[in-house]
Amino acid sequence: MIRGVGSFLKELLAELAGEVVLMVVACLAVAVLALAFVWGWERSPLVTGGVGGALLAFLGYGGWELLRPARPGRRGRLAGVAAATFAVAALFIAYAWSCTCS
């Protein structure tokens, strides 16, 4: 019974540590993106808006590729990268939403 409790505690601590690491990475990613946006806006609002728009378009394309019905045939590399980027961004947004690092 003691081994079962020890195994449970070990798994619980590993899961909590993983959650903390992922939340810290998500909060840092949000902070870095915000600082990059502010720095870029001070330098050139037009370029910052263009880069932001291109990033949103790329993420939108990734979401569309990820959620549309599958077709027979091979998905292109750009579509795969866009879908993976969308999935990672969605995961980070989900963790950053609960971020209390404001």
Coordinates of C-alpha atoms in Angstrom, one line a residue:
M1 CA 0.0 0.0 0.0
I2 CA 2.9 2.4 0.8
R3 CA 4.3 1.8 -2.7
G4 CA 1.0 2.7 -4.2
V5 CA 0.8 6.0 -2.3
G6 CA 4.4 6.7 -3.2
S7 CA 3.7 6.1 -6.9
F8 CA 0.6 8.3 -6.7
L9 CA 2.5 11.1 -5.1
K10 CA 5.4 10.9 -7.6
E11 CA 2.9 11.0 -10.5
L12 CA 1.0 13.9 -8.9
L13 CA 4.2 15.9 -8.3
A14 CA 5.4 15.3 -11.9
E15 CA 2.1 16.4 -13.3
L16 CA 2.1 19.5 -11.1
A17 CA 5.6 20.4 -12.1
G18 CA 4.7 19.9 -15.8
E19 CA 1.7 22.2 -15.4
V20 CA 3.8 24.9 -13.7
V21 CA 6.5 24.8 -16.4
L22 CA 3.9 25.0 -19.1
M23 CA 2.1 27.9 -17.4
V24 CA 5.4 29.8 -16.9
V25 CA 6.4 29.3 -20.6
A26 CA 2.9 30.5 -21.7
C27 CA 3.1 33.6 -19.5
L28 CA 6.6 34.4 -20.7
A29 CA 5.5 33.9 -24.3
V30 CA 2.6 36.4 -23.8
A31 CA 5.0 38.9 -22.1
V32 CA 7.6 38.6 -24.9
L33 CA 4.9 39.0 -27.6
A34 CA 3.5 42.1 -25.8
L35 CA 6.9 43.6 -25.4
A36 CA 7.8 42.9 -29.1
F37 CA 4.5 44.5 -30.2
V38 CA 5.1 47.6 -28.1
W39 CA 8.7 47.9 -29.3
G40 CA 7.7 47.4 -32.9
W41 CA 4.8 49.9 -32.6
E42 CA 7.3 52.5 -31.4
R43 CA 9.6 51.8 -34.4
S44 CA 7.1 51.4 -37.2
P45 CA 3.3 51.0 -36.7
L46 CA 2.8 50.0 -40.3
V47 CA 5.3 47.2 -40.2
T48 CA 4.1 46.0 -36.8
G49 CA 0.5 45.9 -38.1
G50 CA 1.6 44.1 -41.3
V51 CA 3.5 41.4 -39.3
G52 CA 0.6 41.0 -36.9
G53 CA -1.8 40.6 -39.7
A54 CA 0.4 38.1 -41.5
L55 CA 0.7 36.1 -38.3
L56 CA -3.0 36.1 -37.7
A57 CA -3.6 35.0 -41.3
F58 CA -1.1 32.2 -40.9
L59 CA -2.8 31.1 -37.7
G60 CA -6.2 31.3 -39.4
Y61 CA -4.9 29.1 -42.2
G62 CA -3.6 26.6 -39.7
G63 CA -6.9 26.5 -37.9
W64 CA -8.7 26.0 -41.2
E65 CA -6.4 23.2 -42.2
L66 CA -6.7 21.6 -38.8
L67 CA -10.5 21.7 -38.6
R68 CA -11.6 21.1 -42.2
P69 CA -12.7 17.7 -43.4
A70 CA -9.8 15.5 -44.5
R71 CA -9.2 14.9 -48.2
P72 CA -7.5 11.9 -49.6
G73 CA -3.9 12.7 -50.5
R74 CA -1.0 14.3 -48.8
R75 CA -1.1 17.5 -46.9
G76 CA 1.5 20.1 -47.9
R77 CA 4.4 21.1 -45.6
L78 CA 3.1 24.6 -45.2
A79 CA -0.3 23.3 -44.2
G80 CA 1.2 21.0 -41.7
V81 CA 3.4 23.7 -40.2
A82 CA 0.4 26.1 -40.0
A83 CA -1.8 23.5 -38.3
A84 CA 1.0 22.7 -35.8
T85 CA 1.5 26.4 -35.1
F86 CA -2.2 26.9 -34.6
A87 CA -2.4 23.9 -32.2
V88 CA 0.6 25.2 -30.1
A89 CA -0.8 28.7 -30.1
A90 CA -4.2 27.5 -29.0
L91 CA -2.5 25.5 -26.2
F92 CA -0.5 28.5 -25.1
I93 CA -3.5 30.8 -25.2
A94 CA -5.4 28.3 -23.0
Y95 CA -2.7 28.3 -20.4
A96 CA -2.0 32.1 -20.7
W97 CA -5.7 32.7 -20.2
S98 CA -5.4 31.4 -16.7
C99 CA -2.1 33.3 -16.1
T100 CA -2.2 35.4 -13.0
C101 CA 1.1 37.1 -13.8
S102 CA -0.4 40.5 -14.7

